[in-house]
CSV table of C-alpha atoms in Angstrom, one decimal:
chain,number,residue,atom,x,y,z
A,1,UNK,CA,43.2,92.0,-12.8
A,2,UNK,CA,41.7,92.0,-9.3
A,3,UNK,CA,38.8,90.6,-8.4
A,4,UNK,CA,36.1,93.1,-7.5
A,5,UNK,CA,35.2,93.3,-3.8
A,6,UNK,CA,32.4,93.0,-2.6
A,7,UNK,CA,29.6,95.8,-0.7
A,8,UNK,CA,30.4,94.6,2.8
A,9,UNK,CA,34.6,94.9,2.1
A,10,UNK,CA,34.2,98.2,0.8
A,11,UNK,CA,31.5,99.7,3.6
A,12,UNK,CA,34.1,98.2,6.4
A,13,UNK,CA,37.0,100.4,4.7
A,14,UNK,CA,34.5,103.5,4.4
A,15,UNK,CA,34.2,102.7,7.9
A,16,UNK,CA,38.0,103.1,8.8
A,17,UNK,CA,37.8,106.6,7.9
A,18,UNK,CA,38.5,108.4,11.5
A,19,UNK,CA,35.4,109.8,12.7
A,20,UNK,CA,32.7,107.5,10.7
A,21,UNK,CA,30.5,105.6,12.9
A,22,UNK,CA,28.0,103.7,10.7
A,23,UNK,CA,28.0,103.6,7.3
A,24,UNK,CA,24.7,102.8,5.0
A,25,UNK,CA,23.8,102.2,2.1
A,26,UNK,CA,19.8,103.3,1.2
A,27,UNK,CA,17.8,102.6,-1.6
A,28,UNK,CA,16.4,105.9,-3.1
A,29,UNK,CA,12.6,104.3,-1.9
A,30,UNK,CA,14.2,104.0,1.8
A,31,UNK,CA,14.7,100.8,1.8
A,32,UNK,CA,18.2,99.7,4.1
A,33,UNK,CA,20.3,98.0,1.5
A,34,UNK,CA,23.2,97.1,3.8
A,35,UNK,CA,24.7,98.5,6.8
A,36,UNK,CA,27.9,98.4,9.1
A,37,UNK,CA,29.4,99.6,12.1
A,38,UNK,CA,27.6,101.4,15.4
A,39,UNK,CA,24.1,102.9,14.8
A,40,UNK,CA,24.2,104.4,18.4
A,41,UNK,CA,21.4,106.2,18.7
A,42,UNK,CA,19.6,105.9,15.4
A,43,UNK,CA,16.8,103.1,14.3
A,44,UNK,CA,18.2,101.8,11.1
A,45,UNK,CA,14.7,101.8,9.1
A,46,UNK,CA,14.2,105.8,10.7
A,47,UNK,CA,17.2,106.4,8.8
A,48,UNK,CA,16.4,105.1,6.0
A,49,UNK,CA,13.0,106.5,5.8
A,50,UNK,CA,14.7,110.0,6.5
A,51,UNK,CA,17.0,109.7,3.9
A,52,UNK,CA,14.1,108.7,0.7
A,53,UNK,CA,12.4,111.8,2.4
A,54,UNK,CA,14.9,114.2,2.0
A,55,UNK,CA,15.9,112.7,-1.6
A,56,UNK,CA,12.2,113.8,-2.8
A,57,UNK,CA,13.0,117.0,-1.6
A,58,UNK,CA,16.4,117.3,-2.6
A,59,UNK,CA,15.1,116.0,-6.1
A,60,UNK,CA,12.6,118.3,-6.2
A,61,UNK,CA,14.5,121.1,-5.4
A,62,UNK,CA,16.9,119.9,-8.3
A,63,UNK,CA,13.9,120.4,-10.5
A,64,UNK,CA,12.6,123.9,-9.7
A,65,UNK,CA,16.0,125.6,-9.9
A,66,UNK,CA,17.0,123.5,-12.9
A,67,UNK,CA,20.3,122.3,-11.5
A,68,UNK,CA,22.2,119.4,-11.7
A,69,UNK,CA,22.0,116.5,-9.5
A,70,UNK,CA,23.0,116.8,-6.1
A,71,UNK,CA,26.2,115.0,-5.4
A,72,UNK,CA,26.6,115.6,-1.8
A,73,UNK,CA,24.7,116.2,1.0
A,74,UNK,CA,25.5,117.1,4.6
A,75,UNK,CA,23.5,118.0,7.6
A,76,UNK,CA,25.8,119.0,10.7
A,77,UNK,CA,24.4,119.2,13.9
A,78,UNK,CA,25.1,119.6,17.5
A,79,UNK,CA,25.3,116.0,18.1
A,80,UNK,CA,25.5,114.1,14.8
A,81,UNK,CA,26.7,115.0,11.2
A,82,UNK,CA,25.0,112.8,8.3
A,83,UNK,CA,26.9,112.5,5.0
A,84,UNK,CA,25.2,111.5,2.0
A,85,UNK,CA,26.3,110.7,-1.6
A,86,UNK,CA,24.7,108.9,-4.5
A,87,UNK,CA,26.4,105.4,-5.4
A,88,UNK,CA,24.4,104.1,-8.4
A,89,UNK,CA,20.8,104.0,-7.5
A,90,UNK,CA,21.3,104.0,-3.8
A,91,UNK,CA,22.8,106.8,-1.2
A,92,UNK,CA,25.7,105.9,0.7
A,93,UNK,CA,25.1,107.5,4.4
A,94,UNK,CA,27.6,108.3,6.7
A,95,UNK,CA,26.9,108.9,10.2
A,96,UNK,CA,29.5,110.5,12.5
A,97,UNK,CA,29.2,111.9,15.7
A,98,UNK,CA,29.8,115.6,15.2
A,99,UNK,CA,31.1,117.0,11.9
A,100,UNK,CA,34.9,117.6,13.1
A,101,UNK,CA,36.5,115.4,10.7
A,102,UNK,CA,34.1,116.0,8.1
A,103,UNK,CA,36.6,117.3,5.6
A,104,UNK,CA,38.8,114.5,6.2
A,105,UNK,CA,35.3,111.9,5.4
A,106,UNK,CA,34.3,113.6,2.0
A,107,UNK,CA,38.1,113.7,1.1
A,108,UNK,CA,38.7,109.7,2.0
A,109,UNK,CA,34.9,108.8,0.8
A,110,UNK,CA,35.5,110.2,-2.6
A,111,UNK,CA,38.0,107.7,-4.0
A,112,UNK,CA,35.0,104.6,-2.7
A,113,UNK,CA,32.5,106.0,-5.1
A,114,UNK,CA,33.8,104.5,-8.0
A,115,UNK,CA,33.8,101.2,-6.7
A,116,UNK,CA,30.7,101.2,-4.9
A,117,UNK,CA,28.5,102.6,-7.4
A,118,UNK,CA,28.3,99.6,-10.2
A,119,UNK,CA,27.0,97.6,-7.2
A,120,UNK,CA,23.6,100.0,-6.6
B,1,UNK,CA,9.9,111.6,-6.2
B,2,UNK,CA,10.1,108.1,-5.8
B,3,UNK,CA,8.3,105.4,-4.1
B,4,UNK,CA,9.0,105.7,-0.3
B,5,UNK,CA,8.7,102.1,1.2
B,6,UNK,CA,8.2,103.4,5.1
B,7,UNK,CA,4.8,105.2,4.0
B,8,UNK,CA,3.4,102.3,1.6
B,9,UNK,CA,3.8,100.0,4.5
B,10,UNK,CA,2.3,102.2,7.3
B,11,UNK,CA,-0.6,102.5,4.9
B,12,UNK,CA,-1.3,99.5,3.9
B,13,UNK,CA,-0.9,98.5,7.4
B,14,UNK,CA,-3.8,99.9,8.4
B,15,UNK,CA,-6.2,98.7,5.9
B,16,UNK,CA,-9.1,96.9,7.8
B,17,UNK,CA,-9.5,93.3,6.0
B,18,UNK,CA,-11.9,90.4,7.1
B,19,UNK,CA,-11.7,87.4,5.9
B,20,UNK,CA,-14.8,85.3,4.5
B,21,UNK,CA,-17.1,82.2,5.9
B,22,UNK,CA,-14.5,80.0,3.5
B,23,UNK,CA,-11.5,81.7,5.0
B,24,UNK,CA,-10.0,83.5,2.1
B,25,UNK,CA,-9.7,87.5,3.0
B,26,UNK,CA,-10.7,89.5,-1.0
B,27,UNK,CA,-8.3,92.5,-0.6
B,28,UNK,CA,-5.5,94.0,-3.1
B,29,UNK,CA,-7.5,92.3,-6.1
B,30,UNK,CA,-6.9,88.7,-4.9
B,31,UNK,CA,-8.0,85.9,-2.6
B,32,UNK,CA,-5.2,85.5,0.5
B,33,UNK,CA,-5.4,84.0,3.6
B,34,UNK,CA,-3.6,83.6,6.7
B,35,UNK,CA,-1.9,80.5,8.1
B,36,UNK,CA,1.4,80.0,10.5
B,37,UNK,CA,4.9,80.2,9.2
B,38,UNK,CA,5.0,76.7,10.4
B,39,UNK,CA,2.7,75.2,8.0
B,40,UNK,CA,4.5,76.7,5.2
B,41,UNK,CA,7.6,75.5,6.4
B,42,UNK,CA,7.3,72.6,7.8
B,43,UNK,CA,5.7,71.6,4.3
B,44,UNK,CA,8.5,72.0,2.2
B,45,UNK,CA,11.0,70.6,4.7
B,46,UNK,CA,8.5,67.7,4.5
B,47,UNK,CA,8.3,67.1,0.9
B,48,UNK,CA,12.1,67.7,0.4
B,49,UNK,CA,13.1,65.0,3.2
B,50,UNK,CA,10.4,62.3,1.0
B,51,UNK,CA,11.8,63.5,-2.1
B,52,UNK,CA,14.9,60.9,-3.2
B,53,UNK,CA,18.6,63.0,-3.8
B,54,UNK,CA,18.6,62.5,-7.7
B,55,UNK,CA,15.2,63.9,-7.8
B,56,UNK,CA,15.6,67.0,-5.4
B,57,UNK,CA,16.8,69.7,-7.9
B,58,UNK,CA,13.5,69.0,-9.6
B,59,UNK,CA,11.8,69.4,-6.6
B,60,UNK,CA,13.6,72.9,-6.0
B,61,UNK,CA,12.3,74.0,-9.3
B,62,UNK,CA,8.6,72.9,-8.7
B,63,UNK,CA,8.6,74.7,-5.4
B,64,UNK,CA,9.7,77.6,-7.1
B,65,UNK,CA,7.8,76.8,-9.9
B,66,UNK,CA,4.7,77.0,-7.6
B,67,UNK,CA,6.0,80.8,-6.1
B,68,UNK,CA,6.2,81.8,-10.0
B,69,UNK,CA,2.9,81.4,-11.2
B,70,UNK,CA,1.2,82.4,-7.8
B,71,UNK,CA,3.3,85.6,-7.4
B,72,UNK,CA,2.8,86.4,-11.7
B,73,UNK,CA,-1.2,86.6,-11.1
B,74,UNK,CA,-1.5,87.5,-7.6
B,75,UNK,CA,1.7,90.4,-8.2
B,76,UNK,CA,-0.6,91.3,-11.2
B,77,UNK,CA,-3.9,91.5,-8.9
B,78,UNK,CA,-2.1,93.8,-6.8
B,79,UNK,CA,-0.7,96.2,-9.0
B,80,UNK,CA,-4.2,96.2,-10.0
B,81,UNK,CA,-5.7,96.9,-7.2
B,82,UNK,CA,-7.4,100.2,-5.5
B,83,UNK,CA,-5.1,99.8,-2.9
B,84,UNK,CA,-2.3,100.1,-4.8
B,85,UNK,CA,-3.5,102.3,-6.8
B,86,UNK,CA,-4.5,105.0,-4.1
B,87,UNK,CA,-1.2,104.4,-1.8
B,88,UNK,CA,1.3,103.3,-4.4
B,89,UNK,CA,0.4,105.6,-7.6
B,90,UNK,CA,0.5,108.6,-6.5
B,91,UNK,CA,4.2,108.1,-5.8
B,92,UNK,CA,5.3,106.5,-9.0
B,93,UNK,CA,7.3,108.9,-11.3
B,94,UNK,CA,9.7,105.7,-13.1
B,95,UNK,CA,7.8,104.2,-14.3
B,96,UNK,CA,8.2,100.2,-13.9
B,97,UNK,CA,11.3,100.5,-11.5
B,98,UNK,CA,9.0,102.5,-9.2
B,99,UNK,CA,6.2,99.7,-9.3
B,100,UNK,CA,8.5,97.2,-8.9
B,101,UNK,CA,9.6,99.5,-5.6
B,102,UNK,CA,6.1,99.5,-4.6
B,103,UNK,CA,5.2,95.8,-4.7
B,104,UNK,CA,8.3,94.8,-2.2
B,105,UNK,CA,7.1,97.4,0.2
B,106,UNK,CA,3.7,95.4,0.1
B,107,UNK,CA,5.8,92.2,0.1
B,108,UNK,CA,7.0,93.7,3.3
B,109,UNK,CA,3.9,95.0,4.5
B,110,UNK,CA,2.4,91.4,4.2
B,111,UNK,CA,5.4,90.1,6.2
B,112,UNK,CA,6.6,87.7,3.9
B,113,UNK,CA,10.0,89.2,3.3
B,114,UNK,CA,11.4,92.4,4.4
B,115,UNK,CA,13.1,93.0,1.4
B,116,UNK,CA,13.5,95.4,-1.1
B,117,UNK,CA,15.6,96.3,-4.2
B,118,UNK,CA,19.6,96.6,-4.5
B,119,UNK,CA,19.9,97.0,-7.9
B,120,UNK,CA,18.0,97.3,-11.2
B,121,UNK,CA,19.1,97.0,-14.9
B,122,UNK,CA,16.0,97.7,-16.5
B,123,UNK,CA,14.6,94.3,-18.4
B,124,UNK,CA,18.1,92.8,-17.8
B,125,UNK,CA,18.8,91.9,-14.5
B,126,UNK,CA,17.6,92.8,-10.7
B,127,UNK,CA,19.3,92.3,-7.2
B,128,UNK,CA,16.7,91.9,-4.0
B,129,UNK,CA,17.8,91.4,-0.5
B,130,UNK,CA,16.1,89.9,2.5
B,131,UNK,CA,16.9,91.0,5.6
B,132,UNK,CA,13.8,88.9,7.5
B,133,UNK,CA,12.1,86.3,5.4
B,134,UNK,CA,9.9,83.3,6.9
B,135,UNK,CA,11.4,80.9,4.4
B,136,UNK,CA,14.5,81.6,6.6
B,137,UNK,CA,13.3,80.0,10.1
B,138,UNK,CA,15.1,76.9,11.3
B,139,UNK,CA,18.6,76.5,10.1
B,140,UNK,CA,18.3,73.6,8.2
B,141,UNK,CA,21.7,73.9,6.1
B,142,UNK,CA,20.3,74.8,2.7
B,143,UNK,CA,18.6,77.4,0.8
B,144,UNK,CA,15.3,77.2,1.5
B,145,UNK,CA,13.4,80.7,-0.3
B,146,UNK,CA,11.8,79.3,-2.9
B,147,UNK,CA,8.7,81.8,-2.7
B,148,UNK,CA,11.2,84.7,-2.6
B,149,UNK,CA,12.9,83.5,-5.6
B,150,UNK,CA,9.6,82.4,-7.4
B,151,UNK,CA,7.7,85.6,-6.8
B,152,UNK,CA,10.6,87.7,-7.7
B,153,UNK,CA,11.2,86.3,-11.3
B,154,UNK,CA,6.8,86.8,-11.6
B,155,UNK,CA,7.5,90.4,-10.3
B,156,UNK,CA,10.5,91.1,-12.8
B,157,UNK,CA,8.5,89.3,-15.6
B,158,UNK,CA,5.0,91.5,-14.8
B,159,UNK,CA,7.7,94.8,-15.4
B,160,UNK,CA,9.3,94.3,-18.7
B,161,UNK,CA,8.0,91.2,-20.0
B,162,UNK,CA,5.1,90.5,-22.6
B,163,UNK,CA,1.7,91.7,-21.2
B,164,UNK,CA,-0.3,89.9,-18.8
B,165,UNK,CA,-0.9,86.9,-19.5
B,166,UNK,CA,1.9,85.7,-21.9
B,167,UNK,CA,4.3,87.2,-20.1
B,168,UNK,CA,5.5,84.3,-17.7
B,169,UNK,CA,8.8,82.8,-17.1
B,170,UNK,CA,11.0,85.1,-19.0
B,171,UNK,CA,12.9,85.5,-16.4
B,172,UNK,CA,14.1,83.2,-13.1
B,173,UNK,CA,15.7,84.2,-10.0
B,174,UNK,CA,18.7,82.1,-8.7
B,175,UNK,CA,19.2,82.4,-4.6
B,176,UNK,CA,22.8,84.1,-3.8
B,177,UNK,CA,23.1,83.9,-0.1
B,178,UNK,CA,20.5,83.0,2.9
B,179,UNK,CA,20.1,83.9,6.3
B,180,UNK,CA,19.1,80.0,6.7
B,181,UNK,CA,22.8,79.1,5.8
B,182,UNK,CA,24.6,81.3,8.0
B,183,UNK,CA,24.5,84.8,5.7
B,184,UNK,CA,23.5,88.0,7.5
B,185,UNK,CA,21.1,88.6,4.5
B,186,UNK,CA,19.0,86.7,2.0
B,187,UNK,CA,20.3,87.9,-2.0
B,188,UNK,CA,18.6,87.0,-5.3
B,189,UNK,CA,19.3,87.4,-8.4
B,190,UNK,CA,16.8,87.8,-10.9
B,191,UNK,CA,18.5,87.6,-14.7
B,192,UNK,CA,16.6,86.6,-18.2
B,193,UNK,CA,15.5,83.2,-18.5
B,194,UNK,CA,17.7,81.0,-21.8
């Protein structure tokens, strides 16, 4: 049996994935759990705040139409693309520069999950 | 809608306080007041440098001890409090997860610890992490946050242990790693007391 890895191991794979600049992991009240690679532009605690605000809403949302939890969500812009999934209790957020290899992140990000989520 | 940490912190930042002729500042439901990191620090470094080898695990638990009982009745004068009540409330839809959410933001807020919650299994077990805590000044080559880990099993025991007062020391929280030792972040674990 191998031993389980650890947050940090598994973040610095996510981050291998061509095209992923920082990944984070947020607690669903903002807070930054843990956090790797280049944040460029982006004030680590901003992002985190963003994310919990967007989770009420998402959450809410949820509610209103009566539909099952969200399990990814994107925003693609001009100049950045912002990947989020639930692990656990948390979010894991990915940050990339533009959303060209965005299929290539929520295909490679997929098989993390699993492994990530018993952590949050 | 959960607890969001960024607004309970700019809110309670800007609560006016004064303290009194004695010193001690009445806000959140309890007495604080407001002395240098030094003090604090150079305290326990103090006491653990006069405090012979065979004796020093003891001396751990008594510091912690001391974080314990002050965090179990100050953590319960603050979930008590108006404050709380009008900034933290309002947001709180799970139940004792979300107050526990609420009371690290003020522990941030009051700059003791920038810290807040990894993980949560309800009355079992919780994970905190520290990114910025004043226990971790200095390197002095051990772990020194005693106050984290003492007001983090009071916080934990005010959640799902018996009601206030009899509720004490169900649970204890065991440091994992420390920024004082060389980690990137400060991790406890908080996990029901034998």
């Amino acid at each position: 049996m191998l031993d389980q890895r650890n947050s940090t191991e598994i973040l610095q794979d996510i981050l291998d994935i061509p095209g992923a600049n920082a990944v984070v992991v947020v607690g669903r009240d903002g807070f930054v759990i843990e956090a790797v690679g280049a944040m460029l532009k982006f004030d680590l605690d901003t992002v985190g705040a963003s994310v919990a605000l967007v989770l009420n809403g998402t959450e809410r949302m949820e509610q209103e139409l009566n539909i099952a939890a969200f399990q990814t969500l994107t925003l693609e812009a001009n100049d950045a693309m912002i990947m989020c999934t639930p692990v656990g209790d948390a979010l894991l957020v990915i940050l990339a520069p533009d959303s060209k290899t965005l299929g290539m992140i929520r295909l490679q990000v997929k098989k993390y999950i699993p492994e990530l989520a018993p952590l949050f | 809608m959960t607890v969001q940490r960024d607004v309970v912190v700019k809110q309670l930042a800007d609560i006016q306080i004064e303290s009194t002729d004695e010193g001690l500042i009445p806000a959140y439901g309890v007495l604080v007041n407001m002395l240098p990191v030094a003090f604090w620090n150079t305290f326990t470094e103090r006491i653990l440098k006069a405090i012979p080898d065979e004796r020093r695990a003891e001396l751990e638990e008594a510091l912690v001890n001391c974080a314990h009982e002050c965090g179990y009745h100050t953590g319960f004068g603050i979930i008590n409090s108006d404050e709380f009540k009008s900034v933290v409330e309002p947001m709180v839809t799970e139940g004792a997860k979300d107050i526990l959410r609420g009371a690290y933001a003020v522990f941030t807020a009051w700059g003791w610890a920038k810290s807040g919650i990894v993980q949560i299994k309800e009355g079992e077990r919780m994970v905190i992490r520290a990114v910025d805590y004043y226990e971790s000044d200095g390197q002095p080559g051990y772990k020194t946050a005693f106050m984290i880990r003492g007001v983090s099993a009071a916080f934990f025991d005010l959640a799902y242990s018996d009601a206030f007062p009899d509720g004490i020391h169900k649970y204890k929280c065991e440091q994992a790693k420390g920024i004082e030792v060389g980690d990137p972040f400060g991790e406890f674990i908080v996990y029901q007391n034998e």
